[in-house]
Amino acid sequence: MAPRLQLEKAAWRWAETVRPEEVSQEHIETAYRIWLEPCIRGVCRRNCKGNPNCLVGIGEHIWLGEIDENSFHNIDDPNCERRKKNSFVGLTNLGATCYVNTFLQVWFLNLELRQALYLCPSTCSDYMLGDGIEEEKDYEPQTICEHLQYLFALLQNSNRRYIDPSGFVKALGLDTGQQQDAQEFSKLFMSLLEDTLSKQKNPDVRNIVQQQFCGEYAYVTVCNQCGRESKLLSKFYELELNIQGHKQLTDCISEFLKEEKLEGDNRYFCENCQSKQNATRKIRLLSLPCTLNLQLMRFVFDRQTGHKKKLNTYIGFSEILDMEPYVEHKGGSYVYELSAVLIHRGVSAYSGHYIAHVKDPQSGEWYKFNDEDIEKMEGKKLQLGIEEDLAEPSKSQTRKPKCGKGTHCSRNAYMLVYRLQTQEKPNTTVQVPAFLQELVDRDNSKFEEWCIEMAEMRKQSVDKGKAKHEEVKELYQRLPAGAEPYEFVSLEWLQKWLDESTPTKPIDNHACLCSHDKLHPDKISIMKRISEYAADIFYSRYGGGPRLTVKALCKECVVERCRILRLKNQLNEDYKTVNNLLKAAVKGNDGFWVGKSSLRSWRQLALEQLDEQDGDAEQSNGKMNGSTLNKDESKEERKEEEELNFNEDILCPHGELCISENERRLVSKEAWSKLQQYFPKAPEFPSYKECCSQCKILEREGEENEALHKMIANEQKTSLPNLFQDKNRPCLSNWPEDTDVLYIVSQFFVEEWRKFVRKPTRCSPVSSVGNSALLCPHGGLMFTFASMTKEDSKLIALIWPSEWQVIQKLFVVDHVIKITRIEMGDVNPSETQYISEPKLCPECREGLLCQQQRDLREYTQATIYVHKVVDNKKVMKDSAPELNVSSSETEEDKEEAKPDGEKDPDFNQIMHAFSVAPFDQNLSIDGKILSDDCATLGTLGVIPESVILLKADEPIADYAAMDDVMQVCMPEEGFKGTGLLGH
């Protein structure tokens, strides 16, 4: 037995021997006191559930004994937000902007770029007053250069551990919740920055992007016939290296520069030979920049799935890279030193996290930049091991190769940054301009003010906590009531009083009241009994109420509970007694009518009713937890209760005794008396009670109506035998010889009439022929003679002239519709003409056909077939699915929720069935190419059961050519609409 049931049984055990009318004040206190079992302080390890005396484990442990001051507040030490000495400043991740933060840190540690940006003129002078910045105005950068200036100045001299780049991100119009391609961002931003700086007068500023990042190479094509060279010069800001199939960075560079043969269909047109000739083509590096960005093409397009994927293969690279073997002009300084490695954590091209490992050009030490967190690596060595361990393992993943001294390998690096080695030491005196430093000082002042404010808030919380500590230590010792006067207080309120995380509100005991505004017996388990002394202090400090003393114990609820429990205990005995009484015959007129259904389930009904009365007592007659029930909910509950009430199964709609004796039986007076103890409000019908007079009248009228309906149905069935059985019906396509006139009625009329004739007692008689449904608003016929012989034949029924005469007598006819056959005679003996009355309305007929076509193209689910065309022949694979599609779903509707049963059209099934990627699919129907991705199936003329032809483009084997096709067929739109494309 559950503990709650054990307590309830113990609490009300005396109710078996005490009658409700005998309950005294002593009994009431006894009933409540059984709940108040003693609880020994210190023995309980947790709060005794349901025991109001137990005051252990309600939250007091955090206030007793010695207390750490940090427990009095949830405010972090503001000094944790302060920048540590000789460390860098982090950048806040605004949601999915880690790719921006990595490049900002890499560009910031390019001292030449930072120095050039500091030399850019700024509109900050507009905010200057005298020698300072106007305090009440906030500086807002106006250009992308000013945003970078301000960010770099903060990264250099801010006192904060990390700063917020939201102004820079907002200026670019980037979506902070969408992860973008980091490589694409780098290209677009460098292009934007170069375009912006090109307007500067200072050449050191104007040319900084070209000087730092720009190199030059040439596409060189050599004719094998005449040896003529053709060069196409091109600038580059990064080298995009294919890593697929390679293990070392040098192999990737060699493939980038390898010679390509132009033969066969790919021959080169030589202007010197004036004909197509075999030739060779390769890339020659003409000049290299100071900062060499090497993009490792980890994100490639998968033609099988139609999506990008990440290549998680290891690539080895050295800290020193000699580029002299790869450039055309030898003898220069082409030795580069690794300065940054950009990492993409994750195995998917559409998710993951970007971080950067960057070398400090001044100290030569390596740092890991991970948004707000910046970690200095031990010694002066680059460490990538932990980043490689974060990638998800794969069964097919190769082991990490061994790396020698000065070399590294990574399967997550997507960009390597190398700096040209020089004999000169890097410029360590990149000074922040005065106007920017004043802005930084202003931000630092705000930060210091915030630190002071947070420290003061921490101090106030500690002082408040200490005062609360003293209050709890004082009051908690006086909480137990013992033998002195006591009161009841909500356990929930006591717990909130001891919980410093939420402010203490006034005491609210309304949720524990019964319908008599006293303490409900069942709410004792969520109350605590405290001393009157402690209660006085609580109410004086916090207010609230009502106060619940010993006088708040509710006698009415105890009496009602006593009655209910006695009935529950007595129910089994009474059930046997009633069953024995039902076996005895009823004498004279002393019996009572009881519903047979009620008698079969009266014990269950009684138990449910007693439980409901218990529940009603808890709800306090409409009050649950101190709130009033909704009126509609109360009505619904009362309605359900009425359906379950005893003996109401023999009530007629007028509230009287029903006329059907099959649903009721007589029981003795003694049996009814027992039943009435459990159902005092049940309807009472003595044996001499007459049945409902209104129901008797209605029953007689019903019998008369049924007889009348049977007579009408029999008469009409006899008068129209062919119409009822559908035998010997005339047909327009095979016009009968013995008549020149046929009449028309709607098929709906025929079906409704047949229903009545078959079941006249269940259906109402059909009184009229509604032919208006076959006519247009102008009174013209909506069907042609040809359509009535084919698709519209299901809507009409043909009537013989003799039948029509009978129909006109039996029913009210709104419109007469007939077809007349006319033989042309001498004019053209072989031709027959058919004339309808009324005549066809051409305009409305045309409108009907258009509507039918629209209806045909608007559907929520249909089957569409796809046939693949190979060498101009149709091929239908067994595995090719039937597409369950919707005709009216546009691209804009795809995000909307679909009702149950509707599914989005999954045209990827074509890809899986025929192994044809979406961009290789050419779809057509009836010779029309389906190329509009935004159109609906209906507008394209695709109706249910249509067959779509699929012709696949052959895949291109050449990898470089595949990239070209990829750029044409699958344009990247990740930064569309942002400031990166504004230039």
GROMACS .gro file of N, CA and C in nm, residues 720-830:
model
  333
  720LEU      N    1  -4.319   0.373  -6.036
  720LEU     CA    2  -4.194   0.393  -6.111
  720LEU      C    3  -4.101   0.272  -6.091
  721PRO      N    4  -4.142   0.155  -6.141
  721PRO     CA    5  -4.061   0.035  -6.116
  721PRO      C    6  -3.926   0.039  -6.187
  722ASN      N    7  -3.923   0.091  -6.309
  722ASN     CA    8  -3.797   0.094  -6.384
  722ASN      C    9  -3.697   0.192  -6.322
  723LEU      N   10  -3.746   0.304  -6.272
  723LEU     CA   11  -3.660   0.404  -6.211
  723LEU      C   12  -3.599   0.350  -6.081
  724PHE      N   13  -3.674   0.269  -6.007
  724PHE     CA   14  -3.624   0.214  -5.881
  724PHE      C   15  -3.517   0.108  -5.907
  725GLN      N   16  -3.542   0.019  -6.002
  725GLN     CA   17  -3.450  -0.093  -6.025
  725GLN      C   18  -3.345  -0.063  -6.132
  726ASP      N   19  -3.356   0.051  -6.199
  726ASP     CA   20  -3.260   0.091  -6.302
  726ASP      C   21  -3.258  -0.007  -6.419
  727LYS      N   22  -3.373  -0.067  -6.446
  727LYS     CA   23  -3.382  -0.160  -6.559
  727LYS      C   24  -3.444  -0.089  -6.680
  728ASN      N   25  -3.404  -0.132  -6.797
  728ASN     CA   26  -3.460  -0.080  -6.923
  728ASN      C   27  -3.448   0.073  -6.929
  729ARG      N   28  -3.336   0.126  -6.878
  729ARG     CA   29  -3.318   0.271  -6.883
  729ARG      C   30  -3.277   0.312  -7.023
  730PRO      N   31  -3.327   0.426  -7.073
  730PRO     CA   32  -3.286   0.475  -7.205
  730PRO      C   33  -3.141   0.522  -7.203
  731CYS      N   34  -3.078   0.527  -7.320
  731CYS     CA   35  -2.936   0.565  -7.331
  731CYS      C   36  -2.919   0.658  -7.449
  732LEU      N   37  -2.851   0.772  -7.430
  732LEU     CA   38  -2.833   0.870  -7.538
  732LEU      C   39  -2.743   0.816  -7.648
  733SER      N   40  -2.640   0.741  -7.609
  733SER     CA   41  -2.548   0.689  -7.710
  733SER      C   42  -2.614   0.582  -7.798
  734ASN      N   43  -2.719   0.522  -7.747
  734ASN     CA   44  -2.793   0.422  -7.825
  734ASN      C   45  -2.942   0.453  -7.813
  735TRP      N   46  -2.980   0.563  -7.882
  735TRP     CA   47  -3.115   0.620  -7.867
  735TRP      C   48  -3.221   0.515  -7.900
  736PRO      N   49  -3.320   0.495  -7.814
  736PRO     CA   50  -3.426   0.395  -7.842
  736PRO      C   51  -3.510   0.436  -7.963
  737GLU      N   52  -3.556   0.336  -8.040
  737GLU     CA   53  -3.629   0.362  -8.164
  737GLU      C   54  -3.773   0.405  -8.140
  738ASP      N   55  -3.833   0.366  -8.027
  738ASP     CA   56  -3.977   0.387  -8.009
  738ASP      C   57  -4.010   0.522  -7.949
  739THR      N   58  -3.915   0.617  -7.940
  739THR     CA   59  -3.948   0.751  -7.889
  739THR      C   60  -3.852   0.852  -7.948
  740ASP      N   61  -3.901   0.974  -7.965
  740ASP     CA   62  -3.817   1.084  -8.014
  740ASP      C   63  -3.789   1.186  -7.903
  741VAL      N   64  -3.843   1.163  -7.784
  741VAL     CA   65  -3.825   1.258  -7.674
  741VAL      C   66  -3.784   1.181  -7.548
  742LEU      N   67  -3.682   1.232  -7.479
  742LEU     CA   68  -3.640   1.180  -7.349
  742LEU      C   69  -3.627   1.296  -7.251
  743TYR      N   70  -3.665   1.272  -7.127
  743TYR     CA   71  -3.657   1.376  -7.023
  743TYR      C   72  -3.537   1.349  -6.932
  744ILE      N   73  -3.493   1.455  -6.868
  744ILE     CA   74  -3.372   1.447  -6.784
  744ILE      C   75  -3.402   1.498  -6.643
  745VAL      N   76  -3.353   1.422  -6.544
  745VAL     CA   77  -3.354   1.467  -6.405
  745VAL      C   78  -3.212   1.447  -6.350
  746SER      N   79  -3.183   1.513  -6.238
  746SER     CA   80  -3.050   1.497  -6.180
  746SER      C   81  -3.037   1.359  -6.114
  747GLN      N   82  -2.920   1.303  -6.121
  747GLN     CA   83  -2.895   1.174  -6.060
  747GLN      C   84  -2.909   1.183  -5.907
  748PHE      N   85  -2.882   1.301  -5.853
  748PHE     CA   86  -2.897   1.319  -5.709
  748PHE      C   87  -3.041   1.295  -5.664
  749PHE      N   88  -3.138   1.344  -5.744
  749PHE     CA   89  -3.279   1.321  -5.712
  749PHE      C   90  -3.311   1.171  -5.711
  750VAL      N   91  -3.259   1.099  -5.809
  750VAL     CA   92  -3.287   0.956  -5.819
  750VAL      C   93  -3.231   0.882  -5.697
  751GLU      N   94  -3.108   0.916  -5.657
  751GLU     CA   95  -3.046   0.847  -5.544
  751GLU      C   96  -3.119   0.876  -5.414
  752GLU      N   97  -3.160   1.001  -5.392
  752GLU     CA   98  -3.233   1.036  -5.270
  752GLU      C   99  -3.369   0.966  -5.267
  753TRP      N  100  -3.434   0.958  -5.382
  753TRP     CA  101  -3.566   0.893  -5.389
  753TRP      C  102  -3.554   0.744  -5.361
  754ARG      N  103  -3.448   0.680  -5.413
  754ARG     CA  104  -3.428   0.537  -5.388
  754ARG      C  105  -3.400   0.511  -5.241
  755LYS      N  106  -3.325   0.600  -5.174
  755LYS     CA  107  -3.301   0.583  -5.030
  755LYS      C  108  -3.432   0.582  -4.953
  756PHE      N  109  -3.522   0.674  -4.989
  756PHE     CA  110  -3.651   0.682  -4.919
  756PHE      C  111  -3.735   0.557  -4.944
  757VAL      N  112  -3.737   0.512  -5.071
  757VAL     CA  113  -3.821   0.397  -5.105
  757VAL      C  114  -3.771   0.271  -5.033
  758ARG      N  115  -3.637   0.258  -5.022
  758ARG     CA  116  -3.581   0.140  -4.956
  758ARG      C  117  -3.606   0.143  -4.804
  759LYS      N  118  -3.589   0.260  -4.741
  759LYS     CA  119  -3.604   0.271  -4.596
  759LYS      C  120  -3.696   0.388  -4.562
  760PRO      N  121  -3.825   0.372  -4.583
  760PRO     CA  122  -3.918   0.485  -4.562
  760PRO      C  123  -3.930   0.529  -4.417
  761THR      N  124  -3.899   0.440  -4.320
  761THR     CA  125  -3.912   0.478  -4.180
  761THR      C  126  -3.792   0.558  -4.131
  762ARG      N  127  -3.682   0.554  -4.204
  762ARG     CA  128  -3.561   0.625  -4.162
  762ARG      C  129  -3.535   0.753  -4.241
  763CYS      N  130  -3.599   0.766  -4.356
  763CYS     CA  131  -3.575   0.881  -4.442
  763CYS      C  132  -3.705   0.957  -4.466
  764SER      N  133  -3.692   1.084  -4.495
  764SER     CA  134  -3.808   1.166  -4.527
  764SER      C  135  -3.843   1.151  -4.674
  765PRO      N  136  -3.972   1.165  -4.709
  765PRO     CA  137  -4.012   1.154  -4.850
  765PRO      C  138  -3.951   1.264  -4.934
  766VAL      N  139  -3.923   1.231  -5.061
  766VAL     CA  140  -3.872   1.331  -5.156
  766VAL      C  141  -3.993   1.399  -5.218
  767SER      N  142  -3.995   1.532  -5.209
  767SER     CA  143  -4.116   1.604  -5.254
  767SER      C  144  -4.097   1.674  -5.386
  768SER      N  145  -3.974   1.700  -5.430
  768SER     CA  146  -3.954   1.780  -5.552
  768SER      C  147  -3.838   1.726  -5.632
  769VAL      N  148  -3.840   1.760  -5.763
  769VAL     CA  149  -3.732   1.728  -5.855
  769VAL      C  150  -3.649   1.856  -5.874
  770GLY      N  151  -3.526   1.859  -5.822
  770GLY     CA  152  -3.443   1.979  -5.831
  770GLY      C  153  -3.354   1.977  -5.952
  771ASN      N  154  -3.406   2.020  -6.067
  771ASN     CA  155  -3.326   2.023  -6.190
  771ASN      C  156  -3.246   2.152  -6.204
  772SER      N  157  -3.262   2.246  -6.111
  772SER     CA  158  -3.188   2.373  -6.122
  772SER      C  159  -3.037   2.350  -6.113
  773ALA      N  160  -2.995   2.239  -6.050
  773ALA     CA  161  -2.852   2.210  -6.039
  773ALA      C  162  -2.789   2.179  -6.174
  774LEU      N  163  -2.874   2.144  -6.275
  774LEU     CA  164  -2.822   2.111  -6.407
  774LEU      C  165  -2.822   2.232  -6.499
  775LEU      N  166  -2.872   2.346  -6.450
  775LEU     CA  167  -2.884   2.467  -6.532
  775LEU      C  168  -2.793   2.576  -6.479
  776CYS      N  169  -2.757   2.668  -6.565
  776CYS     CA  170  -2.675   2.781  -6.527
  776CYS      C  171  -2.763   2.892  -6.470
  777PRO      N  172  -2.706   2.999  -6.417
  777PRO     CA  173  -2.788   3.108  -6.362
  777PRO      C  174  -2.880   3.174  -6.465
  778HIS      N  175  -2.845   3.159  -6.594
  778HIS     CA  176  -2.930   3.218  -6.699
  778HIS      C  177  -3.041   3.123  -6.741
  779GLY      N  178  -3.048   3.006  -6.683
  779GLY     CA  179  -3.151   2.909  -6.719
  779GLY      C  180  -3.112   2.818  -6.832
  780GLY      N  181  -2.990   2.825  -6.882
  780GLY     CA  182  -2.946   2.740  -6.992
  780GLY      C  183  -2.888   2.609  -6.942
  781LEU      N  184  -2.887   2.508  -7.027
  781LEU     CA  185  -2.834   2.377  -6.993
  781LEU      C  186  -2.681   2.383  -6.987
  782MET      N  187  -2.620   2.312  -6.889
  782MET     CA  188  -2.476   2.317  -6.869
  782MET      C  189  -2.401   2.205  -6.941
  783PHE      N  190  -2.475   2.113  -7.008
  783PHE     CA  191  -2.410   1.997  -7.069
  783PHE      C  192  -2.447   1.989  -7.217
  784THR      N  193  -2.352   1.944  -7.298
  784THR     CA  194  -2.379   1.919  -7.440
  784THR      C  195  -2.429   1.775  -7.454
  785PHE      N  196  -2.485   1.747  -7.571
  785PHE     CA  197  -2.533   1.612  -7.598
  785PHE      C  198  -2.417   1.512  -7.591
  786ALA      N  199  -2.300   1.553  -7.646
  786ALA     CA  200  -2.184   1.464  -7.646
  786ALA      C  201  -2.135   1.437  -7.504
  787SER      N  202  -2.130   1.543  -7.418
  787SER     CA  203  -2.080   1.522  -7.281
  787SER      C  204  -2.174   1.436  -7.199
  788MET      N  205  -2.306   1.445  -7.229
  788MET     CA  206  -2.401   1.363  -7.153
  788MET      C  207  -2.392   1.217  -7.191
  789THR      N  208  -2.330   1.186  -7.304
  789THR     CA  209  -2.310   1.045  -7.341
  789THR      C  210  -2.181   0.989  -7.283
  790LYS      N  211  -2.093   1.080  -7.227
  790LYS     CA  212  -1.962   1.035  -7.177
  790LYS      C  213  -1.942   1.077  -7.032
  791GLU      N  214  -1.858   1.184  -7.012
  791GLU     CA  215  -1.814   1.216  -6.877
  791GLU      C  216  -1.925   1.268  -6.787
  792ASP      N  217  -2.030   1.333  -6.843
  792ASP     CA  218  -2.137   1.389  -6.761
  792ASP      C  219  -2.255   1.294  -6.743
  793SER      N  220  -2.241   1.173  -6.793
  793SER     CA  221  -2.353   1.079  -6.783
  793SER      C  222  -2.383   1.040  -6.639
  794LYS      N  223  -2.282   1.053  -6.549
  794LYS     CA  224  -2.302   1.017  -6.408
  794LYS      C  225  -2.383   1.122  -6.333
  795LEU      N  226  -2.401   1.240  -6.393
  795LEU     CA  227  -2.472   1.347  -6.325
  795LEU      C  228  -2.620   1.352  -6.358
  796ILE      N  229  -2.663   1.280  -6.462
  796ILE     CA  230  -2.802   1.289  -6.508
  796ILE      C  231  -2.866   1.150  -6.511
  797ALA      N  232  -2.998   1.150  -6.513
  797ALA     CA  233  -3.075   1.026  -6.530
  797ALA      C  234  -3.180   1.052  -6.639
  798LEU      N  235  -3.190   0.960  -6.736
  798LEU     CA  236  -3.285   0.974  -6.848
  798LEU      C  237  -3.420   0.912  -6.811
  799ILE      N  238  -3.524   0.979  -6.849
  799ILE     CA  239  -3.661   0.939  -6.812
  799ILE      C  240  -3.745   0.918  -6.938
  800TRP      N  241  -3.822   0.805  -6.940
  800TRP     CA  242  -3.916   0.781  -7.050
  800TRP      C  243  -4.032   0.881  -7.040
  801PRO      N  244  -4.093   0.915  -7.153
  801PRO     CA  245  -4.208   1.007  -7.147
  801PRO      C  246  -4.319   0.957  -7.055
  802SER      N  247  -4.345   0.827  -7.054
  802SER     CA  248  -4.450   0.775  -6.967
  802SER      C  249  -4.414   0.792  -6.820
  803GLU      N  250  -4.285   0.773  -6.788
  803GLU     CA  251  -4.240   0.794  -6.650
  803GLU      C  252  -4.248   0.940  -6.612
  804TRP      N  253  -4.219   1.025  -6.708
  804TRP     CA  254  -4.221   1.170  -6.679
  804TRP      C  255  -4.361   1.216  -6.638
  805GLN      N  256  -4.462   1.160  -6.702
  805GLN     CA  257  -4.598   1.197  -6.664
  805GLN      C  258  -4.626   1.158  -6.518
  806VAL      N  259  -4.577   1.042  -6.478
  806VAL     CA  260  -4.596   0.999  -6.339
  806VAL      C  261  -4.518   1.089  -6.243
  807ILE      N  262  -4.396   1.123  -6.282
  807ILE     CA  263  -4.312   1.208  -6.195
  807ILE      C  264  -4.379   1.344  -6.174
  808GLN      N  265  -4.437   1.399  -6.278
  808GLN     CA  266  -4.502   1.531  -6.264
  808GLN      C  267  -4.621   1.526  -6.169
  809LYS      N  268  -4.685   1.409  -6.158
  809LYS     CA  269  -4.798   1.395  -6.066
  809LYS      C  270  -4.751   1.375  -5.922
  810LEU      N  271  -4.638   1.303  -5.904
  810LEU     CA  272  -4.592   1.269  -5.769
  810LEU      C  273  -4.504   1.376  -5.706
  811PHE      N  274  -4.433   1.456  -5.786
  811PHE     CA  275  -4.335   1.550  -5.734
  811PHE      C  276  -4.355   1.688  -5.793
  812VAL      N  277  -4.301   1.786  -5.724
  812VAL     CA  278  -4.298   1.923  -5.774
  812VAL      C  279  -4.173   1.938  -5.860
  813VAL      N  280  -4.192   1.974  -5.987
  813VAL     CA  281  -4.082   1.988  -6.082
  813VAL      C  282  -4.051   2.134  -6.101
  814ASP      N  283  -3.925   2.175  -6.069
  814ASP     CA  284  -3.890   2.316  -6.084
  814ASP      C  285  -3.858   2.353  -6.228
  815HIS      N  286  -3.789   2.264  -6.302
  815HIS     CA  287  -3.755   2.292  -6.441
  815HIS      C  288  -3.769   2.164  -6.522
  816VAL      N  289  -3.829   2.178  -6.642
  816VAL     CA  290  -3.843   2.064  -6.733
  816VAL      C  291  -3.725   2.065  -6.829
  817ILE      N  292  -3.653   1.953  -6.836
  817ILE     CA  293  -3.539   1.940  -6.928
  817ILE      C  294  -3.565   1.818  -7.015
  818LYS      N  295  -3.560   1.838  -7.150
  818LYS     CA  296  -3.584   1.725  -7.239
  818LYS      C  297  -3.493   1.735  -7.360
  819ILE      N  298  -3.470   1.618  -7.423
  819ILE     CA  299  -3.390   1.606  -7.545
  819ILE      C  300  -3.481   1.551  -7.654
  820THR      N  301  -3.482   1.620  -7.770
  820THR     CA  302  -3.567   1.579  -7.883
  820THR      C  303  -3.479   1.537  -8.000
  821ARG      N  304  -3.514   1.424  -8.059
  821ARG     CA  305  -3.440   1.374  -8.176
  821ARG      C  306  -3.516   1.413  -8.301
  822ILE      N  307  -3.443   1.471  -8.399
  822ILE     CA  308  -3.507   1.516  -8.525
  822ILE      C  309  -3.433   1.451  -8.641
  823GLU      N  310  -3.508   1.376  -8.720
  823GLU     CA  311  -3.452   1.317  -8.842
  823GLU      C  312  -3.453   1.422  -8.952
  824MET      N  313  -3.340   1.437  -9.027
  824MET     CA  314  -3.329   1.541  -9.128
  824MET      C  315  -3.409   1.509  -9.253
  825GLY      N  316  -3.450   1.384  -9.272
  825GLY     CA  317  -3.539   1.349  -9.383
  825GLY      C  318  -3.473   1.360  -9.517
  826ASP      N  319  -3.540   1.437  -9.611
  826ASP     CA  320  -3.490   1.449  -9.748
  826ASP      C  321  -3.361   1.527  -9.758
  827VAL      N  322  -3.339   1.615  -9.665
  827VAL     CA  323  -3.217   1.699  -9.672
  827VAL      C  324  -3.092   1.612  -9.661
  828ASN      N  325  -3.086   1.531  -9.557
  828ASN     CA  326  -2.970   1.443  -9.534
  828ASN      C  327  -3.019   1.323  -9.455
  829PRO      N  328  -3.067   1.217  -9.524
  829PRO     CA  329  -3.131   1.103  -9.455
  829PRO      C  330  -3.042   1.038  -9.350
  830SER      N  331  -2.908   1.044  -9.366
  830SER     CA  332  -2.820   0.973  -9.272
  830SER      C  333  -2.787   1.056  -9.147
   0.00000   0.00000   0.00000
